[in-house]
């Protein structure tokens, strides 16, 4: 009989939040800080809530060393809103889009509605493994020609991560960091803007975070931009031009606080390497499982894998679920399996997954 | 010494949710339905979550008798997004906007970006009381001339409610019901679209609900509409074109279920009348407190009031807070006090408020 575990959730997002965060949130769900009130009920204009958001921003600034000439915004909705907002706010002449997968491509499609976009698909199949092509082969004009250069540091569906950033466009990068923000140190000044949906490394779905160079807000958005999609409007109103998603914002603050207490971003980076290496090594040493990504750009966050015999996929997923290893199904557009290993995933989750995969291989190999 | 109560929260939004809903949400926060998983962690593509949203939609359809030729959408963000979305989706020729207060006026301002708008300000000061002018005096063309007629059934800040709907534009109404949805029966077919931010009568902030005539989606949105603001795109993707605010959606479902268990919309309507009548009667019988709205359009949801001597406002708010009656401060744009009495407010909350107000008058009158 196979082993089972208390559930470990490998969902790509909404994804598991740190156990300590969830326990704290539950304990104060009906009674925050002895007030007898829930944070969920509290007006966003109450001093208590203002205190929460000020601490959340300060903690995020500390974690990512965000300089003062960058604004931090907390927005309703996920990263996909920004696919429209970015061109509406910043596309004046022409923009470059580095397309490394499904999400990068969605950003391209949306931007094309609003102006001139040069897009380059950089993911190549090299001997059966997906690889980000060397940037010397990317087809773009000189980066001076572009208002910004958009790229996707980690492709959640494909499992492709820029382990080393490109040089092209440094300083005017706009990066969709939805699935790898807070998992390694970044040099903010290389970016004009960073954005991330919350539901992977930050908090619950329905919130996104923007870090944007204040200077970029000066020239103003396209006049047809909905007010709530105008970054300057959001910045001028401290992300409260309208009622913000208060509970998600509070939870994001708990997550930032948790990361600080765990030791900060470098600890998150070490753990991410360790978790992903454990799983990649196991997969690489197996003839039964396969990861389709080249070593140079394997995601530390989202690890897709296939079985030698695809007809046993469903059995794998069913038995994994019975063993307490849930949400391992690959994205519907690519199939197979995917294990998402964000900051909140404990090492024990990866060990359990490897142990199960060994057992399953033994039974089915 | 004055009395005190376990806190009652009179916030206009985010506002209190029903106690039973909050207790259930807390009890299953870490372990939903025996799965060992939190709803917050669950992918929006999981069967368990799909089950939740299907029940939520079915319950809402039952509560408001929504016919099948209307789509129900659950959207990220609040009602203000729709101020842009409505003209982007439906303004082809010209639209009429009935402006009965601050929110109606915001809708006008945003719509004017996108096309021709006839707006009529209908709130008049009649002998020191605000009153919605009789519609025979509204200055509009024939309603045939308009793509839609926008109005705000309840103005949260002003405390002005259409206790009787106008006739003008019936059948092509677009209504911002953020602060009075689910508080009385409505005839859906009078409307092309109804929308509401969740954070008053539905659930936590960061979610809004749209009920829209499917036929209205056929002609398509302005080509510059961000995909996530295109109602047709949202409808075609069952409100999951991108990751939705899952936890808020789940809580909205719990609230719908709670309303059904309480006896449905007519029970909510009775309670709303009873709560607001209690407070209005007390105010009207006092020389110390004053409500600035005419009888014909007093909101059952948001009751603003002032003190005879404005210099004691701060003392009122401070002592009310100490007594457990919180968030009674009026909106910063109008000052004074405001008690919001949504579906979740128990009668005991209103009794407590009246008792406190009596005590305060005695001490300061």
XYZ file of C-alpha atoms in Angstrom:
730
model
C 0.000 0.000 0.000
C 1.317 3.396 -0.859
C 1.999 6.154 1.648
C -0.085 9.269 2.022
C 0.529 12.760 3.345
C -1.441 15.629 4.796
C -2.268 17.420 1.597
C 0.454 19.295 -0.253
C -0.984 21.624 -2.868
C 1.071 21.997 -6.066
C -1.367 24.361 -7.762
C 0.129 26.946 -10.113
C -2.190 29.604 -8.744
C -4.236 30.289 -6.772
C -1.521 28.494 -4.831
C -0.788 27.560 -1.257
C 0.077 30.335 1.170
C 2.488 29.818 4.060
C 0.969 27.725 6.825
C 1.901 30.295 9.476
C 0.170 33.036 7.492
C -3.001 31.021 7.069
C -3.080 30.106 10.757
C -2.626 33.699 11.815
C -5.303 34.854 9.380
C -7.710 32.251 10.679
C -7.032 33.079 14.313
C -7.816 36.763 13.816
C -10.512 36.285 11.164
C -13.347 37.450 13.435
C -11.350 39.576 15.807
C -8.404 41.528 14.493
C -5.982 42.810 17.079
C -8.547 42.650 19.865
C -10.944 45.037 18.114
C -13.756 42.506 17.858
C -13.888 43.366 14.145
C -12.723 41.478 11.095
C -10.210 43.046 8.746
C -12.629 42.073 5.996
C -15.318 44.363 7.437
C -13.035 47.315 7.993
C -13.271 50.415 5.819
C -10.159 51.054 3.765
C -10.135 54.564 5.257
C -9.847 53.356 8.861
C -6.569 54.109 10.599
C -6.145 50.418 11.416
C -6.269 49.473 7.753
C -4.014 52.358 6.725
C -1.490 51.023 9.237
C -1.673 47.592 7.614
C -1.070 48.884 4.100
C 1.731 51.186 5.154
C 3.514 48.289 6.811
C 2.876 46.071 3.777
C 4.464 48.612 1.456
C 7.393 49.257 3.780
C 8.038 45.517 4.119
C 7.905 44.976 0.364
C 10.264 47.903 -0.175
C 12.655 46.390 2.337
C 12.455 42.893 0.842
C 13.159 44.009 -2.717
C 15.260 47.111 -1.924
C 12.858 49.325 -3.837
C 14.256 52.861 -4.200
C 12.161 55.931 -3.411
C 11.862 56.971 -7.011
C 9.703 53.904 -7.637
C 6.024 53.794 -6.673
C 4.442 50.633 -5.292
C 0.817 50.030 -6.260
C -1.655 47.436 -5.029
C -4.267 46.866 -7.737
C -7.517 44.943 -8.008
C -7.505 42.018 -10.416
C -4.635 39.905 -11.660
C -1.643 40.402 -13.927
C -3.728 40.176 -17.106
C -5.160 43.655 -16.526
C -1.633 44.969 -16.962
C -1.381 43.453 -20.422
C -3.756 46.273 -21.420
C -2.612 48.849 -18.908
C 1.047 48.789 -19.890
C 0.506 49.867 -23.513
C -2.295 52.253 -22.472
C 0.107 53.948 -20.080
C 3.504 53.650 -21.750
C 3.228 52.852 -25.451
C 3.763 56.139 -27.249
C 5.918 55.163 -30.220
C 6.840 51.481 -30.263
C 7.437 48.684 -27.776
C 9.487 45.471 -27.835
C 8.019 42.240 -26.518
C 10.176 39.218 -25.778
C 7.823 36.277 -26.156
C 8.981 33.229 -24.203
C 5.705 31.407 -23.826
C 1.958 31.547 -23.434
C 1.851 34.472 -21.021
C 4.391 36.548 -22.910
C 2.366 35.928 -26.032
C -0.874 37.032 -24.375
C 0.843 40.276 -23.426
C 1.843 40.778 -27.073
C -1.679 40.174 -28.381
C -3.193 42.683 -26.019
C -0.532 45.335 -26.637
C -1.071 45.137 -30.394
C -4.500 46.703 -29.889
C -2.888 49.918 -28.740
C 0.081 50.651 -30.949
C 3.177 49.423 -32.703
C 4.719 46.336 -31.172
C 7.803 44.408 -32.241
C 7.497 40.917 -30.833
C 10.156 38.227 -30.984
C 9.434 34.633 -30.131
C 12.557 33.429 -28.327
C 11.660 29.895 -27.297
C 13.203 27.235 -29.574
C 13.047 23.493 -29.615
C 16.675 22.311 -29.496
C 16.919 18.516 -29.650
C 13.579 18.044 -27.990
C 14.152 20.557 -25.203
C 12.738 24.069 -25.054
C 15.400 26.687 -24.795
C 15.500 30.493 -24.692
C 17.528 31.513 -27.695
C 20.646 33.567 -27.080
C 19.733 37.211 -27.227
C 22.239 37.863 -30.001
C 19.711 36.103 -32.239
C 16.684 38.103 -31.134
C 15.290 40.234 -33.914
C 14.690 43.723 -32.630
C 15.814 47.214 -33.480
C 18.137 49.011 -31.113
C 16.538 49.268 -27.683
C 16.653 53.087 -27.985
C 13.812 52.746 -30.463
C 11.431 51.314 -27.900
C 9.396 52.909 -25.152
C 9.885 49.754 -23.136
C 10.963 46.130 -23.446
C 8.487 43.634 -22.053
C 9.474 40.157 -20.929
C 8.224 37.372 -18.710
C 10.952 36.305 -16.258
C 9.096 33.084 -15.498
C 6.552 31.369 -17.730
C 4.150 29.610 -15.353
C 2.683 27.285 -17.947
C 5.823 26.413 -19.878
C 8.096 26.189 -16.861
C 10.685 28.437 -18.473
C 12.609 30.954 -16.392
C 15.217 33.537 -17.286
C 17.831 32.308 -14.827
C 19.999 35.082 -16.140
C 18.368 38.265 -17.334
C 18.995 39.480 -20.878
C 20.994 42.632 -21.546
C 18.650 43.910 -24.217
C 16.654 46.862 -22.961
C 18.072 46.841 -19.446
C 16.753 49.954 -17.672
C 13.522 49.951 -19.640
C 12.319 46.475 -18.832
C 8.699 45.864 -18.033
C 8.494 42.440 -16.433
C 5.603 40.137 -15.609
C 6.988 38.543 -12.442
C 3.708 36.927 -11.423
C 5.263 33.552 -10.792
C 8.746 34.330 -9.530
C 8.584 37.604 -7.645
C 10.025 37.377 -4.129
C 11.954 34.229 -5.025
C 15.296 35.941 -5.707
C 16.887 39.371 -5.357
C 16.338 41.741 -8.257
C 17.914 45.005 -9.227
C 14.914 47.296 -9.413
C 16.640 50.041 -11.369
C 16.990 47.678 -14.338
C 13.202 47.916 -14.673
C 10.776 50.643 -15.591
C 8.027 48.508 -14.164
C 7.527 45.144 -12.498
C 4.109 43.616 -12.027
C 2.817 40.419 -10.515
C -0.506 38.774 -9.850
C -0.685 37.912 -6.173
C -1.912 34.337 -6.348
C 1.475 32.604 -6.467
C 4.094 34.176 -4.208
C 2.151 37.066 -2.657
C -1.372 36.262 -1.508
C -4.834 35.324 -2.697
C -6.162 35.872 -6.223
C -7.740 39.225 -7.022
C -4.778 41.450 -6.251
C -1.714 42.445 -8.227
C 1.340 44.466 -7.346
C 3.110 47.048 -9.471
C 6.517 48.586 -8.885
C 6.950 51.464 -11.310
C 9.489 54.207 -11.868
C 7.753 57.437 -10.879
C 9.299 59.265 -13.805
C 7.404 56.935 -16.143
C 4.106 58.211 -14.780
C 4.778 61.811 -15.736
C 3.887 61.719 -19.407
C 0.365 60.467 -18.721
C -1.709 57.662 -20.174
C -3.653 57.430 -23.420
C -6.727 59.667 -22.913
C -9.028 56.684 -23.471
C -7.523 54.816 -20.523
C -10.151 53.848 -17.943
C -9.305 55.802 -14.779
C -8.744 52.626 -12.815
C -6.181 51.463 -15.364
C -4.225 54.712 -15.209
C -1.135 54.091 -13.089
C -0.760 57.792 -12.345
C -4.292 57.960 -10.953
C -3.617 54.918 -8.794
C -0.294 56.322 -7.577
C -1.759 59.733 -6.770
C -4.459 58.034 -4.717
C -2.205 55.588 -2.819
C -3.914 52.686 -4.629
C -7.267 53.808 -3.177
C -8.870 55.632 -6.080
C -11.703 53.223 -5.452
C -12.274 50.613 -2.762
C -9.299 48.242 -2.965
C -9.403 44.467 -2.322
C -8.703 45.028 1.353
C -8.580 41.467 2.616
C -6.171 40.329 -0.083
C -3.975 43.328 0.635
C -3.901 42.421 4.325
C -2.903 38.845 3.490
C -0.149 40.066 1.173
C 1.148 42.062 4.124
C 1.180 38.923 6.272
C 3.149 37.117 3.557
C 5.756 39.903 3.333
C 6.104 39.835 7.098
C 6.500 36.062 6.988
C 9.283 36.306 4.394
C 11.127 38.841 6.529
C 10.795 36.553 9.533
C 12.071 33.592 7.527
C 15.224 35.554 6.727
C 14.338 37.490 3.607
C 14.665 37.033 -0.122
C 18.008 35.219 -0.078
C 16.463 32.506 2.099
C 13.562 32.244 -0.371
C 16.119 31.941 -3.180
C 18.062 29.182 -1.435
C 14.910 27.229 -0.708
C 13.668 27.641 -4.278
C 16.939 26.264 -5.640
C 16.918 23.393 -3.218
C 13.297 22.430 -3.875
C 13.577 22.584 -7.642
C 16.976 20.857 -7.752
C 15.595 17.956 -5.744
C 12.786 17.416 -8.205
C 14.834 18.039 -11.365
C 17.545 15.638 -10.213
C 15.016 12.957 -9.550
C 13.376 13.474 -12.948
C 16.735 13.551 -14.744
C 17.793 10.285 -13.134
C 14.604 8.603 -14.239
C 13.703 7.118 -17.623
C 10.072 7.169 -16.602
C 9.631 10.937 -16.120
C 10.766 13.719 -18.384
C 11.043 17.508 -18.160
C 10.928 19.260 -21.540
C 13.051 22.318 -20.707
C 16.775 22.914 -21.298
C 18.972 23.251 -18.207
C 19.724 26.886 -18.972
C 16.149 28.060 -18.454
C 14.422 25.601 -16.178
C 11.982 27.294 -13.876
C 12.605 27.029 -10.159
C 8.894 27.681 -9.598
C 6.913 25.579 -12.090
C 8.169 22.188 -13.103
C 6.244 20.489 -15.884
C 6.900 16.818 -16.460
C 5.520 14.055 -18.589
C 5.335 10.315 -18.217
C 6.944 8.004 -20.729
C 3.521 6.527 -21.334
C 0.935 9.292 -21.496
C -1.923 6.868 -21.138
C -1.148 6.542 -17.420
C -1.338 10.313 -16.769
C -4.808 10.038 -15.303
C -3.792 7.197 -13.023
C -0.804 9.226 -11.846
C -2.971 12.226 -11.035
C -5.655 10.176 -9.340
C -3.255 8.215 -7.153
C -1.213 11.308 -6.345
C -4.398 13.022 -5.224
C -5.321 10.037 -3.068
C -1.869 10.250 -1.511
C -2.451 13.925 -0.631
C -0.432 15.427 -3.485
C -2.946 17.642 -5.218
C -3.239 19.915 -8.243
C -0.432 18.276 -10.224
C -2.267 18.376 -13.524
C -0.460 20.320 -16.250
C -2.111 23.358 -17.785
C -4.864 22.355 -20.205
C -2.947 23.926 -23.091
C 0.110 21.663 -22.646
C -1.135 18.581 -20.788
C 1.074 16.301 -18.683
C 1.902 17.181 -15.120
C 3.199 20.279 -13.401
C 4.473 20.812 -9.880
C 4.475 24.420 -8.754
C 6.938 25.050 -5.961
C 6.458 28.576 -4.706
C 7.831 30.146 -1.532
C 5.148 28.587 0.650
C 5.918 24.990 -0.408
C 7.828 23.245 2.379
C 10.727 20.937 1.573
C 8.607 18.097 2.942
C 6.198 18.640 0.050
C 8.919 18.047 -2.509
C 10.245 15.015 -0.637
C 6.750 13.598 -0.551
C 6.294 14.178 -4.267
C 9.596 12.490 -5.101
C 8.753 9.559 -2.852
C 5.382 9.175 -4.529
C 6.915 9.438 -7.995
C 9.413 6.717 -7.111
C 6.620 4.485 -5.860
C 4.518 5.167 -8.949
C 7.431 4.429 -11.262
C 8.057 1.170 -9.446
C 4.439 0.152 -9.899
C 4.121 1.312 -13.500
C 7.639 1.529 -14.911
C -21.424 55.683 32.838
C -22.646 54.914 29.349
C -23.409 51.455 28.042
C -21.262 49.584 25.588
C -21.835 46.781 23.089
C -19.859 44.092 21.358
C -18.832 46.052 18.273
C -21.422 46.897 15.638
C -19.811 48.073 12.423
C -21.698 50.770 10.499
C -19.118 51.071 7.729
C -20.436 51.966 4.273
C -18.121 49.453 2.642
C -16.137 47.315 3.085
C -18.987 46.539 5.433
C -19.904 43.840 7.911
C -20.821 40.429 6.560
C -23.384 38.186 8.253
C -22.044 36.692 11.473
C -23.027 33.168 10.407
C -21.134 33.561 7.123
C -18.005 34.791 8.862
C -18.119 31.982 11.402
C -18.521 29.355 8.703
C -15.692 30.888 6.656
C -13.437 30.900 9.683
C -14.270 27.332 10.625
C -13.344 26.012 7.187
C -10.552 28.484 6.503
C -7.803 25.865 6.656
C -9.837 22.819 5.807
C -12.654 23.164 3.339
C -15.158 20.341 3.286
C -12.722 17.898 4.856
C -10.180 18.250 2.043
C -7.432 19.588 4.280
C -7.132 22.450 1.797
C -8.187 26.059 1.983
C -10.547 27.475 -0.623
C -8.036 30.274 -0.931
C -5.359 27.863 -2.173
C -7.580 26.064 -4.629
C -7.148 26.498 -8.359
C -10.139 28.109 -10.037
C -10.130 25.142 -12.432
C -10.628 22.530 -9.679
C -13.971 20.736 -9.687
C -14.523 21.748 -6.080
C -14.254 25.411 -6.965
C -16.388 25.044 -10.084
C -19.050 23.516 -7.841
C -18.892 26.555 -5.580
C -19.300 29.072 -8.378
C -22.087 27.142 -10.043
C -24.022 27.087 -6.792
C -23.296 30.786 -6.235
C -24.711 31.686 -9.634
C -27.736 29.420 -9.249
C -28.496 30.900 -5.817
C -28.200 34.457 -7.098
C -30.451 33.632 -10.041
C -33.001 32.195 -7.639
C -32.824 35.155 -5.235
C -33.324 37.784 -7.924
C -35.380 35.693 -10.386
C -32.841 36.274 -13.131
C -34.119 34.969 -16.472
C -31.960 32.782 -18.710
C -31.482 35.463 -21.306
C -29.379 37.392 -18.794
C -25.755 36.489 -18.081
C -24.329 36.696 -14.580
C -20.678 37.734 -14.326
C -18.336 37.792 -11.362
C -15.626 40.373 -11.997
C -12.423 41.427 -10.279
C -12.390 44.925 -8.812
C -15.258 47.089 -7.674
C -18.121 48.937 -9.320
C -15.912 51.793 -10.524
C -14.401 49.607 -13.248
C -17.869 49.478 -14.770
C -18.008 53.257 -15.051
C -15.520 52.735 -17.911
C -16.719 49.343 -19.054
C -20.309 50.357 -19.634
C -19.568 53.028 -22.252
C -16.761 50.911 -23.749
C -19.231 48.066 -24.233
C -22.548 49.781 -24.899
C -22.108 53.425 -25.900
C -22.487 53.501 -29.673
C -24.503 56.649 -30.298
C -25.525 58.419 -27.123
C -26.318 57.566 -23.521
C -28.443 59.176 -20.814
C -27.126 59.497 -17.269
C -29.399 60.327 -14.350
C -27.100 61.976 -11.819
C -28.448 61.715 -8.280
C -25.245 62.153 -6.339
C -21.514 61.627 -6.102
C -21.452 58.109 -7.558
C -23.849 58.877 -10.386
C -21.680 61.867 -11.211
C -18.495 59.790 -11.262
C -20.169 57.475 -13.755
C -20.976 60.491 -15.952
C -17.415 61.825 -15.870
C -15.948 58.500 -16.894
C -18.500 57.895 -19.659
C -17.801 61.286 -21.207
C -14.360 59.997 -22.221
C -15.934 57.525 -24.592
C -18.775 59.237 -26.402
C -21.804 61.448 -26.278
C -23.507 61.585 -22.913
C -26.579 63.524 -21.843
C -26.446 63.902 -18.090
C -29.154 65.382 -15.918
C -28.566 66.307 -12.310
C -31.796 65.366 -10.549
C -31.058 66.102 -6.903
C -32.523 69.400 -5.701
C -32.466 71.212 -2.397
C -36.126 71.768 -1.461
C -36.475 73.705 1.791
C -33.230 72.354 3.144
C -33.863 68.728 2.197
C -32.381 66.913 -0.779
C -34.974 65.497 -3.080
C -34.989 63.640 -6.386
C -36.834 65.863 -8.794
C -39.922 64.457 -10.455
C -38.920 62.837 -13.710
C -41.260 65.055 -15.693
C -38.679 67.779 -15.056
C -35.647 65.787 -16.156
C -34.064 67.202 -19.287
C -33.448 64.394 -21.741
C -34.442 63.540 -25.281
C -36.836 60.685 -25.858
C -35.388 57.493 -24.406
C -35.398 55.970 -27.924
C -32.444 58.225 -28.642
C -30.226 56.553 -26.082
C -28.283 53.306 -26.107
C -28.960 53.035 -22.403
C -30.117 55.033 -19.400
C -27.780 54.906 -16.428
C -28.903 55.578 -12.885
C -27.841 54.890 -9.327
C -30.688 53.307 -7.357
C -28.964 54.104 -4.068
C -26.364 56.798 -3.486
C -24.129 55.458 -0.716
C -22.604 58.808 0.192
C -25.664 61.019 -0.089
C -28.068 58.523 1.422
C -30.531 58.965 -1.438
C -32.481 55.996 -2.778
C -34.973 55.637 -5.589
C -37.744 54.146 -3.461
C -39.770 54.064 -6.631
C -38.005 53.588 -9.934
C -38.429 56.158 -12.689
C -40.310 55.320 -15.872
C -37.787 56.996 -18.147
C -35.780 54.439 -20.064
C -37.359 51.380 -18.464
C -36.062 48.320 -20.315
C -32.740 49.968 -21.106
C -31.666 50.853 -17.605
C -28.109 50.319 -16.522
C -28.080 50.504 -12.749
C -25.296 50.770 -10.192
C -26.862 48.770 -7.377
C -23.690 48.540 -5.307
C -25.344 49.615 -2.104
C -28.876 48.249 -2.346
C -28.694 45.035 -4.362
C -30.299 42.075 -2.587
C -32.271 44.396 -0.310
C -35.525 44.290 -2.291
C -37.054 42.435 -5.228
C -36.292 43.849 -8.658
C -37.740 43.234 -12.058
C -34.669 42.215 -14.041
C -36.242 42.703 -17.455
C -36.501 46.449 -16.765
C -32.729 46.524 -16.967
C -30.164 45.981 -19.685
C -27.551 45.648 -17.008
C -27.218 45.737 -13.247
C -23.878 45.936 -11.516
C -22.737 46.057 -7.926
C -19.496 46.155 -6.018
C -19.505 43.307 -3.521
C -18.382 45.100 -0.394
C -21.785 46.121 0.898
C -24.472 43.476 0.457
C -22.529 40.679 -1.263
C -19.099 39.952 0.151
C -15.593 41.328 0.571
C -14.095 44.155 -1.504
C -12.379 43.241 -4.760
C -15.323 41.608 -6.506
C -18.252 42.959 -8.444
C -21.296 41.325 -9.949
C -22.898 42.029 -13.301
C -26.283 40.896 -14.551
C -26.523 41.694 -18.240
C -28.960 40.978 -21.036
C -27.189 38.536 -23.359
C -28.544 40.324 -26.402
C -26.611 43.416 -25.354
C -23.342 41.512 -25.697
C -23.862 40.687 -29.335
C -22.804 43.948 -30.948
C -19.351 43.824 -29.362
C -17.280 46.362 -27.475
C -15.203 49.289 -28.692
C -12.084 47.704 -30.261
C -9.845 49.519 -27.788
C -11.542 47.840 -24.838
C -9.070 45.935 -22.659
C -10.010 42.249 -22.955
C -10.753 42.028 -19.255
C -13.219 44.901 -19.534
C -15.091 43.291 -22.417
C -18.294 41.800 -21.030
C -18.607 39.421 -23.942
C -15.148 38.003 -23.295
C -16.005 37.536 -19.623
C -19.343 35.903 -20.452
C -17.808 33.548 -23.012
C -15.266 32.443 -20.431
C -17.668 31.982 -17.493
C -15.952 34.907 -15.702
C -12.646 33.009 -15.853
C -10.844 34.652 -18.739
C -8.111 35.162 -16.192
C -7.753 33.999 -12.605
C -10.774 35.375 -10.754
C -10.808 36.579 -7.116
C -11.656 33.086 -5.909
C -11.931 33.641 -2.192
C -14.240 36.634 -2.568
C -16.387 34.651 -4.975
C -16.662 31.821 -2.443
C -17.709 34.273 0.276
C -20.324 35.829 -2.020
C -21.696 32.315 -2.443
C -21.924 31.893 1.324
C -23.809 35.189 1.553
C -26.325 34.151 -1.135
C -26.852 30.877 0.682
C -27.344 32.779 3.937
C -29.997 35.035 2.379
C -31.873 32.009 1.068
C -31.752 30.430 4.515
C -33.007 33.623 6.115
C -36.062 33.491 3.875
C -34.976 35.328 0.745
C -35.143 38.855 -0.608
C -38.523 39.753 0.877
C -37.160 39.075 4.347
C -34.160 41.290 3.548
C -36.577 43.987 2.383
C -38.670 43.797 5.555
C -35.613 43.983 7.754
C -34.202 46.908 5.782
C -37.435 48.845 6.208
C -37.610 48.065 9.880
C -33.982 48.997 10.574
C -34.080 52.255 8.665
C -37.516 53.263 9.989
C -36.309 52.818 13.552
C -33.386 55.153 12.998
C -35.272 57.708 10.891
C -38.099 57.901 13.408
C -35.676 58.508 16.210
C -33.883 61.214 14.233
C -37.133 62.879 13.183
C -38.352 63.024 16.761
C -35.174 64.678 17.899
C -34.136 68.329 17.671
C -30.547 67.310 18.244
C -30.030 65.095 15.162
C -30.993 65.826 11.582
C -31.197 63.843 8.334
C -30.860 66.009 5.223
C -32.945 63.895 2.801
C -36.620 64.253 1.825
C -38.954 61.418 2.892
C -39.571 60.396 -0.698
C -36.010 59.287 -1.331
C -34.447 58.397 1.992
C -32.075 55.490 1.662
C -32.874 52.342 3.606
C -29.177 51.439 3.464
C -27.143 54.551 4.240
C -28.439 57.097 6.711
C -26.439 60.292 6.997
C -27.155 62.553 9.940
C -25.738 65.686 11.441
C -25.681 67.122 14.937
C -27.205 70.483 15.717
C -23.796 71.617 16.898
C -21.142 70.376 14.501
C -18.366 71.109 16.946
C -19.326 68.008 18.932
C -19.080 65.638 15.912
C -15.699 64.383 17.010
C -16.884 63.730 20.542
C -19.876 61.821 19.168
C -17.671 59.618 16.983
C -15.123 59.009 19.734
C -17.683 58.087 22.360
C -19.682 55.976 19.917
C -16.502 54.089 19.092
C -15.762 53.561 22.769
C -19.300 52.210 23.141
C -18.669 49.674 20.342
C -20.497 51.554 17.580
C -17.841 51.962 14.935
C -17.355 53.537 11.514
C -20.102 56.141 11.917
C -18.110 58.962 10.357
C -19.720 60.502 7.287
C -17.920 60.367 3.950
C -15.099 62.905 3.861
C -16.833 64.766 1.021
C -19.967 65.521 3.077
C -18.898 65.313 6.736
C -21.248 64.582 9.625
C -22.221 61.027 10.476
C -23.517 58.107 8.475
C -24.934 54.783 9.610
C -24.891 52.083 6.943
C -27.475 49.399 7.585
C -26.951 46.621 5.079
C -28.440 43.130 5.120
C -25.904 41.863 7.648
C -26.723 44.486 10.290
C -28.812 42.936 13.052
C -31.704 44.825 14.574
C -29.746 44.881 17.816
C -27.192 47.103 16.084
C -29.799 49.725 15.297
C -31.293 49.548 18.793
C -27.837 50.029 20.243
C -27.205 53.016 18.008
C -30.493 54.646 18.962
C -29.832 54.019 22.637
C -26.404 55.574 22.323
C -27.764 58.558 20.423
C -30.361 59.135 23.144
C -27.688 59.003 25.795
C -25.428 61.344 23.843
C -28.231 63.832 23.307
C -29.024 63.810 26.998
C -25.410 64.573 27.849
C -24.886 67.172 25.145
C -28.329 68.469 24.160
